[in-house]
Amino acid sequence: YGKEKTVPSSLITYVRKAYQFTEAEEERDEIEKDIWTLENLDIAYKKNPIKNVQTLNFTAIIQDDLREETKKAVYEHLHHEAIATIIKELTAIRRLSKYLKETYPHIHSAEELNRELLEEYLTYLATEAEGVNNYRMDLTRLRGVLETIGKLYGYPHLEILFLASDLPRQVQPKLKSYSDSELIRFNAALAELDEQMERLMVIHQMLGTRISRFTLIPLDNYKTTKPVSRKVSGFSLFIILPFYYLTFSNGNVTLHFPLMCILLVVNFP
């Protein structure tokens, strides 16, 4: 993923494995441990095809009762949620656990949570908390875990702890394409580019900003000056699609089309 990371040396890794080999085998059930090895669970969870997640770590949940309650909720969610969603839920619970330790050290269980405390926590997330990349998603994951805990342990107040107004409305992206005057200036500057870049930007205009018109072109209009071998039973249409990115300014969201593109191949019979 292009990120730097620090790993122990091969010698340290070897010594750790030797030490683990000499340890007595733990007889506890996997869900009773604070670190779960997913392969040892008796359920078929939804694996992440991109990032190989092998363990779930509950040790950062400080309160013992809240940790055990979270384990049962996560075990239930593993039956129908993707592992990436589970990780986000654990992140939300760990953040709440840290807040409880600093602000309400006498609270040890989710049963002790109430609306007043939640409102203070919401204010904390919006004003002081660090590392909250998506406020709405963080609250959604937290609500899901707490509601499941409420159902499993018979804490009915957890199921009505959140109000609909607690979750901010999802910002809808504002789509933006080039105007005709922008295209005139854009095309005038293409002469200064490399030939391959010129071709790329022409396709970018056709597919990125005028795709509705491009899709109306009949397939019969795609012609070639070179003879096609009779052995070929179809043809391939190479499509370059741009990556999109969002910018936020004064509450408005704008969708942009950068130069980086991906190439798709569509085969027609």
mmCIF file of C-alpha atoms in Angstrom:
data_model
loop_
_atom_site.group_PDB
_atom_site.id
_atom_site.type_symbol
_atom_site.label_atom_id
_atom_site.label_comp_id
_atom_site.label_asym_id
_atom_site.label_seq_id
_atom_site.Cartn_x
_atom_site.Cartn_y
_atom_site.Cartn_z
ATOM 1 C CA TYR A 1 0.000 0.000 0.000
ATOM 2 C CA GLY A 2 3.015 2.274 -0.277
ATOM 3 C CA LYS A 3 3.379 2.685 3.485
ATOM 4 C CA GLU A 4 6.561 2.307 5.492
ATOM 5 C CA LYS A 5 6.581 -0.123 8.386
ATOM 6 C CA THR A 6 9.016 -1.402 10.974
ATOM 7 C CA VAL A 7 9.463 -5.157 11.429
ATOM 8 C CA PRO A 8 11.657 -7.115 13.842
ATOM 9 C CA SER A 9 14.824 -8.750 12.602
ATOM 10 C CA SER A 10 14.814 -12.386 11.533
ATOM 11 C CA LEU A 11 16.780 -13.352 14.666
ATOM 12 C CA ILE A 12 14.199 -11.797 16.994
ATOM 13 C CA THR A 13 11.398 -13.434 15.049
ATOM 14 C CA TYR A 14 13.124 -16.834 15.345
ATOM 15 C CA VAL A 15 13.584 -16.457 19.123
ATOM 16 C CA ARG A 16 9.933 -15.480 19.541
ATOM 17 C CA LYS A 17 8.778 -18.545 17.634
ATOM 18 C CA ALA A 18 11.041 -20.783 19.724
ATOM 19 C CA TYR A 19 9.641 -19.272 22.913
ATOM 20 C CA GLN A 20 6.060 -19.676 21.741
ATOM 21 C CA PHE A 21 6.779 -23.321 20.903
ATOM 22 C CA THR A 22 7.854 -24.017 24.481
ATOM 23 C CA GLU A 23 4.775 -22.346 25.999
ATOM 24 C CA ALA A 24 1.971 -24.517 27.271
ATOM 25 C CA GLU A 25 -0.904 -24.715 24.832
ATOM 26 C CA GLU A 26 -3.822 -22.554 25.885
ATOM 27 C CA GLU A 27 -6.987 -24.524 26.563
ATOM 28 C CA ARG A 28 -9.358 -21.572 26.496
ATOM 29 C CA ASP A 29 -11.876 -21.255 23.688
ATOM 30 C CA GLU A 30 -10.804 -18.798 21.002
ATOM 31 C CA ILE A 31 -13.578 -16.291 21.714
ATOM 32 C CA GLU A 32 -12.508 -16.132 25.368
ATOM 33 C CA LYS A 33 -9.062 -14.838 24.429
ATOM 34 C CA ASP A 34 -8.232 -11.164 24.051
ATOM 35 C CA ILE A 35 -6.578 -11.774 20.683
ATOM 36 C CA TRP A 36 -8.494 -13.950 18.241
ATOM 37 C CA THR A 37 -6.864 -15.964 15.489
ATOM 38 C CA LEU A 38 -9.580 -15.923 12.853
ATOM 39 C CA GLU A 39 -8.647 -19.334 11.441
ATOM 40 C CA ASN A 40 -9.416 -20.903 14.827
ATOM 41 C CA LEU A 41 -12.993 -19.602 14.910
ATOM 42 C CA ASP A 42 -15.779 -22.027 14.093
ATOM 43 C CA ILE A 43 -17.506 -19.679 11.647
ATOM 44 C CA ALA A 44 -16.996 -18.848 7.981
ATOM 45 C CA TYR A 45 -16.301 -15.114 8.087
ATOM 46 C CA LYS A 46 -16.094 -12.811 5.083
ATOM 47 C CA LYS A 47 -12.406 -12.409 4.262
ATOM 48 C CA ASN A 48 -10.874 -9.294 2.773
ATOM 49 C CA PRO A 49 -9.498 -10.190 -0.695
ATOM 50 C CA ILE A 50 -7.012 -7.290 -0.604
ATOM 51 C CA LYS A 51 -5.727 -7.094 2.963
ATOM 52 C CA ASN A 52 -5.022 -10.356 4.732
ATOM 53 C CA VAL A 53 -6.404 -9.971 8.269
ATOM 54 C CA GLN A 54 -5.460 -12.890 10.514
ATOM 55 C CA THR A 55 -6.273 -11.662 14.035
ATOM 56 C CA LEU A 56 -8.671 -9.432 15.953
ATOM 57 C CA ASN A 57 -7.183 -7.638 18.950
ATOM 58 C CA PHE A 58 -9.394 -6.633 21.895
ATOM 59 C CA THR A 59 -6.613 -5.760 24.336
ATOM 60 C CA ALA A 60 -6.943 -2.004 23.696
ATOM 61 C CA ILE A 61 -10.472 -2.052 25.149
ATOM 62 C CA ILE A 62 -9.551 -1.036 28.682
ATOM 63 C CA GLN A 63 -12.703 -1.898 30.654
ATOM 64 C CA ASP A 64 -12.946 -5.654 31.313
ATOM 65 C CA ASP A 65 -16.748 -5.851 31.131
ATOM 66 C CA LEU A 66 -16.934 -3.724 27.991
ATOM 67 C CA ARG A 67 -14.250 -5.917 26.398
ATOM 68 C CA GLU A 68 -16.223 -9.111 27.031
ATOM 69 C CA GLU A 69 -19.439 -7.495 25.802
ATOM 70 C CA THR A 70 -17.687 -6.347 22.637
ATOM 71 C CA LYS A 71 -16.330 -9.842 21.998
ATOM 72 C CA LYS A 72 -19.811 -11.347 21.928
ATOM 73 C CA ALA A 73 -21.130 -8.563 19.703
ATOM 74 C CA VAL A 74 -18.232 -8.927 17.264
ATOM 75 C CA TYR A 75 -18.674 -12.705 17.185
ATOM 76 C CA GLU A 76 -22.299 -12.188 16.119
ATOM 77 C CA HIS A 77 -21.313 -9.612 13.494
ATOM 78 C CA LEU A 78 -18.694 -11.934 11.996
ATOM 79 C CA HIS A 79 -21.509 -14.141 10.712
ATOM 80 C CA HIS A 80 -22.772 -11.504 8.287
ATOM 81 C CA GLU A 81 -20.336 -8.563 8.158
ATOM 82 C CA ALA A 82 -17.084 -8.202 6.245
ATOM 83 C CA ILE A 83 -13.870 -8.289 8.243
ATOM 84 C CA ALA A 84 -13.103 -4.698 7.191
ATOM 85 C CA THR A 85 -16.343 -3.571 8.845
ATOM 86 C CA ILE A 86 -15.446 -5.474 12.026
ATOM 87 C CA ILE A 87 -12.106 -3.675 12.217
ATOM 88 C CA LYS A 88 -13.846 -0.303 11.944
ATOM 89 C CA GLU A 89 -16.226 -1.315 14.732
ATOM 90 C CA LEU A 90 -13.303 -2.219 16.986
ATOM 91 C CA THR A 91 -11.691 1.129 16.220
ATOM 92 C CA ALA A 92 -14.868 2.932 17.285
ATOM 93 C CA ILE A 93 -15.141 0.929 20.513
ATOM 94 C CA ARG A 94 -11.470 1.449 21.373
ATOM 95 C CA ARG A 95 -11.931 5.199 20.970
ATOM 96 C CA LEU A 96 -14.950 5.122 23.301
ATOM 97 C CA SER A 97 -13.034 2.985 25.810
ATOM 98 C CA LYS A 98 -10.179 5.481 25.912
ATOM 99 C CA TYR A 99 -12.631 8.338 26.444
ATOM 100 C CA LEU A 100 -14.346 6.491 29.302
ATOM 101 C CA LYS A 101 -11.041 5.834 31.030
ATOM 102 C CA GLU A 102 -10.077 9.502 30.908
ATOM 103 C CA THR A 103 -13.480 11.023 31.694
ATOM 104 C CA TYR A 104 -15.537 8.343 33.466
ATOM 105 C CA PRO A 105 -13.077 5.886 35.041
ATOM 106 C CA HIS A 106 -15.822 4.404 37.230
ATOM 107 C CA ILE A 107 -17.707 3.048 34.196
ATOM 108 C CA HIS A 108 -16.785 -0.534 33.276
ATOM 109 C CA SER A 109 -19.723 -1.830 31.244
ATOM 110 C CA ALA A 110 -21.877 -0.728 28.312
ATOM 111 C CA GLU A 111 -24.865 -1.121 30.623
ATOM 112 C CA GLU A 112 -23.780 2.070 32.418
ATOM 113 C CA LEU A 113 -23.895 4.218 29.299
ATOM 114 C CA ASN A 114 -26.707 6.749 29.027
ATOM 115 C CA ARG A 115 -27.907 9.523 26.749
ATOM 116 C CA GLU A 116 -26.232 12.307 28.682
ATOM 117 C CA LEU A 117 -22.851 10.595 28.507
ATOM 118 C CA LEU A 118 -23.303 9.906 24.802
ATOM 119 C CA GLU A 119 -24.016 13.566 24.060
ATOM 120 C CA GLU A 120 -20.807 14.533 25.820
ATOM 121 C CA TYR A 121 -18.944 11.926 23.800
ATOM 122 C CA LEU A 122 -20.426 13.252 20.550
ATOM 123 C CA THR A 123 -19.184 16.716 21.442
ATOM 124 C CA TYR A 124 -15.762 15.262 22.201
ATOM 125 C CA LEU A 125 -15.620 13.509 18.806
ATOM 126 C CA ALA A 126 -16.608 16.668 16.959
ATOM 127 C CA THR A 127 -14.222 19.030 18.768
ATOM 128 C CA GLU A 128 -11.295 17.253 20.424
ATOM 129 C CA ALA A 129 -10.861 13.678 19.200
ATOM 130 C CA GLU A 130 -7.935 12.927 16.914
ATOM 131 C CA GLY A 131 -7.848 10.379 14.134
ATOM 132 C CA VAL A 132 -11.576 10.492 13.272
ATOM 133 C CA ASN A 133 -11.436 10.371 9.490
ATOM 134 C CA ASN A 134 -15.144 9.813 8.961
ATOM 135 C CA TYR A 135 -17.373 11.084 11.763
ATOM 136 C CA ARG A 136 -20.569 9.546 10.401
ATOM 137 C CA MET A 137 -19.035 6.128 9.785
ATOM 138 C CA ASP A 138 -17.439 6.060 13.235
ATOM 139 C CA LEU A 139 -20.789 6.734 14.922
ATOM 140 C CA THR A 140 -22.574 4.219 12.704
ATOM 141 C CA ARG A 141 -20.137 1.437 13.672
ATOM 142 C CA LEU A 142 -20.322 2.367 17.350
ATOM 143 C CA ARG A 143 -24.111 2.344 17.309
ATOM 144 C CA GLY A 144 -24.146 -1.069 15.630
ATOM 145 C CA VAL A 145 -21.923 -2.628 18.292
ATOM 146 C CA LEU A 146 -23.797 -1.056 21.223
ATOM 147 C CA GLU A 147 -27.191 -2.093 19.859
ATOM 148 C CA THR A 148 -25.981 -5.681 19.460
ATOM 149 C CA ILE A 149 -24.621 -5.626 23.015
ATOM 150 C CA GLY A 150 -28.007 -4.374 24.182
ATOM 151 C CA LYS A 151 -29.804 -7.246 22.477
ATOM 152 C CA LEU A 152 -27.392 -9.929 23.693
ATOM 153 C CA TYR A 153 -27.187 -8.785 27.318
ATOM 154 C CA GLY A 154 -30.678 -7.401 27.773
ATOM 155 C CA TYR A 155 -29.755 -3.700 27.944
ATOM 156 C CA PRO A 156 -32.788 -2.237 26.111
ATOM 157 C CA HIS A 157 -31.702 1.367 26.603
ATOM 158 C CA LEU A 158 -28.705 0.795 24.303
ATOM 159 C CA GLU A 159 -31.040 0.130 21.380
ATOM 160 C CA ILE A 160 -32.534 3.631 21.671
ATOM 161 C CA LEU A 161 -29.383 5.409 22.813
ATOM 162 C CA PHE A 162 -28.747 7.088 19.468
ATOM 163 C CA LEU A 163 -31.075 9.540 17.750
ATOM 164 C CA ALA A 164 -31.339 9.962 14.009
ATOM 165 C CA SER A 165 -30.064 13.523 14.379
ATOM 166 C CA ASP A 166 -26.822 12.265 15.948
ATOM 167 C CA LEU A 167 -25.583 11.070 12.574
ATOM 168 C CA PRO A 168 -24.669 13.920 10.213
ATOM 169 C CA ARG A 169 -26.258 13.836 6.802
ATOM 170 C CA GLN A 170 -24.162 12.239 4.141
ATOM 171 C CA VAL A 171 -22.741 14.874 1.829
ATOM 172 C CA GLN A 172 -23.767 14.303 -1.776
ATOM 173 C CA PRO A 173 -20.958 15.002 -4.256
ATOM 174 C CA LYS A 174 -21.547 17.772 -6.762
ATOM 175 C CA LEU A 175 -20.702 16.488 -10.220
ATOM 176 C CA LYS A 176 -18.796 18.906 -12.397
ATOM 177 C CA SER A 177 -17.826 18.637 -16.045
ATOM 178 C CA TYR A 178 -16.060 20.960 -18.450
ATOM 179 C CA SER A 179 -18.149 23.688 -20.041
ATOM 180 C CA ASP A 180 -17.928 24.309 -23.786
ATOM 181 C CA SER A 181 -15.746 27.396 -23.252
ATOM 182 C CA GLU A 182 -13.432 25.398 -20.955
ATOM 183 C CA LEU A 183 -13.140 22.657 -23.579
ATOM 184 C CA ILE A 184 -12.132 25.234 -26.209
ATOM 185 C CA ARG A 185 -9.325 26.538 -24.000
ATOM 186 C CA PHE A 186 -8.449 22.988 -22.958
ATOM 187 C CA ASN A 187 -8.106 21.761 -26.537
ATOM 188 C CA ALA A 188 -6.096 24.811 -27.533
ATOM 189 C CA ALA A 189 -3.464 23.841 -24.973
ATOM 190 C CA LEU A 190 -3.271 20.216 -26.148
ATOM 191 C CA ALA A 191 -0.898 21.211 -28.936
ATOM 192 C CA GLU A 192 1.783 21.822 -26.334
ATOM 193 C CA LEU A 193 1.552 18.287 -24.942
ATOM 194 C CA ASP A 194 3.254 15.065 -25.929
ATOM 195 C CA GLU A 195 1.408 13.106 -28.622
ATOM 196 C CA GLN A 196 0.453 10.285 -26.273
ATOM 197 C CA MET A 197 -0.800 12.755 -23.684
ATOM 198 C CA GLU A 198 -2.900 14.441 -26.348
ATOM 199 C CA ARG A 199 -4.582 11.140 -27.143
ATOM 200 C CA LEU A 200 -5.100 10.433 -23.459
ATOM 201 C CA MET A 201 -6.754 13.780 -22.815
ATOM 202 C CA VAL A 202 -9.049 13.424 -25.838
ATOM 203 C CA ILE A 203 -10.285 10.081 -24.489
ATOM 204 C CA HIS A 204 -10.553 11.681 -21.043
ATOM 205 C CA GLN A 205 -12.885 14.308 -22.506
ATOM 206 C CA MET A 206 -14.992 11.733 -24.324
ATOM 207 C CA LEU A 207 -15.391 9.314 -21.413
ATOM 208 C CA GLY A 208 -14.917 11.552 -18.403
ATOM 209 C CA THR A 209 -17.048 14.529 -19.352
ATOM 210 C CA ARG A 210 -19.085 13.479 -22.384
ATOM 211 C CA ILE A 211 -19.684 9.812 -21.644
ATOM 212 C CA SER A 212 -23.445 10.138 -22.172
ATOM 213 C CA ARG A 213 -22.818 11.167 -25.770
ATOM 214 C CA PHE A 214 -20.087 8.588 -26.293
ATOM 215 C CA THR A 215 -22.355 5.712 -25.275
ATOM 216 C CA LEU A 216 -24.855 6.710 -27.991
ATOM 217 C CA ILE A 217 -22.359 5.934 -30.779
ATOM 218 C CA PRO A 218 -23.428 2.657 -32.503
ATOM 219 C CA LEU A 219 -20.883 -0.126 -32.424
ATOM 220 C CA ASP A 220 -21.047 -0.277 -36.234
ATOM 221 C CA ASN A 221 -19.286 3.097 -36.344
ATOM 222 C CA TYR A 222 -16.057 1.626 -34.965
ATOM 223 C CA LYS A 223 -14.039 1.002 -38.108
ATOM 224 C CA THR A 224 -10.433 0.142 -38.817
ATOM 225 C CA THR A 225 -8.282 0.681 -41.886
ATOM 226 C CA LYS A 226 -6.433 -2.587 -41.297
ATOM 227 C CA PRO A 227 -7.866 -5.942 -42.442
ATOM 228 C CA VAL A 228 -9.186 -8.100 -39.637
ATOM 229 C CA SER A 229 -8.225 -11.796 -39.556
ATOM 230 C CA ARG A 230 -11.109 -14.199 -40.110
ATOM 231 C CA LYS A 231 -9.954 -16.165 -37.072
ATOM 232 C CA VAL A 232 -11.035 -13.296 -34.819
ATOM 233 C CA SER A 233 -14.637 -13.851 -33.729
ATOM 234 C CA GLY A 234 -14.977 -10.489 -31.946
ATOM 235 C CA PHE A 235 -13.191 -7.330 -30.998
ATOM 236 C CA SER A 236 -12.013 -5.583 -27.882
ATOM 237 C CA LEU A 237 -12.886 -2.028 -26.935
ATOM 238 C CA PHE A 238 -10.202 -0.358 -24.855
ATOM 239 C CA ILE A 239 -11.698 2.165 -22.473
ATOM 240 C CA ILE A 240 -9.775 4.563 -20.296
ATOM 241 C CA LEU A 241 -11.682 5.691 -17.224
ATOM 242 C CA PRO A 242 -10.445 8.495 -14.958
ATOM 243 C CA PHE A 243 -10.082 8.297 -11.198
ATOM 244 C CA TYR A 244 -12.225 10.809 -9.375
ATOM 245 C CA TYR A 245 -11.409 12.740 -6.225
ATOM 246 C CA LEU A 246 -13.394 15.127 -4.001
ATOM 247 C CA THR A 247 -12.555 18.502 -2.559
ATOM 248 C CA PHE A 248 -14.480 20.203 0.224
ATOM 249 C CA SER A 249 -14.846 23.991 0.468
ATOM 250 C CA ASN A 250 -17.370 25.988 2.491
ATOM 251 C CA GLY A 251 -19.674 23.022 2.845
ATOM 252 C CA ASN A 252 -19.676 22.275 -0.906
ATOM 253 C CA VAL A 253 -18.264 19.140 -2.456
ATOM 254 C CA THR A 254 -16.766 19.145 -5.961
ATOM 255 C CA LEU A 255 -15.912 16.046 -7.983
ATOM 256 C CA HIS A 256 -12.763 16.430 -10.099
ATOM 257 C CA PHE A 257 -11.221 14.404 -12.915
ATOM 258 C CA PRO A 258 -7.439 14.073 -12.467
ATOM 259 C CA LEU A 259 -5.108 12.879 -15.194
ATOM 260 C CA MET A 260 -4.437 9.438 -13.718
ATOM 261 C CA CYS A 261 -6.580 6.859 -15.515
ATOM 262 C CA ILE A 262 -7.180 3.127 -15.615
ATOM 263 C CA LEU A 263 -7.524 0.964 -18.684
ATOM 264 C CA LEU A 264 -10.456 -1.427 -19.086
ATOM 265 C CA VAL A 265 -10.841 -4.016 -21.807
ATOM 266 C CA VAL A 266 -14.362 -4.967 -22.896
ATOM 267 C CA ASN A 267 -14.686 -7.935 -25.207
ATOM 268 C CA PHE A 268 -17.558 -8.087 -27.675
ATOM 269 C CA PRO A 269 -18.586 -11.344 -29.363
#
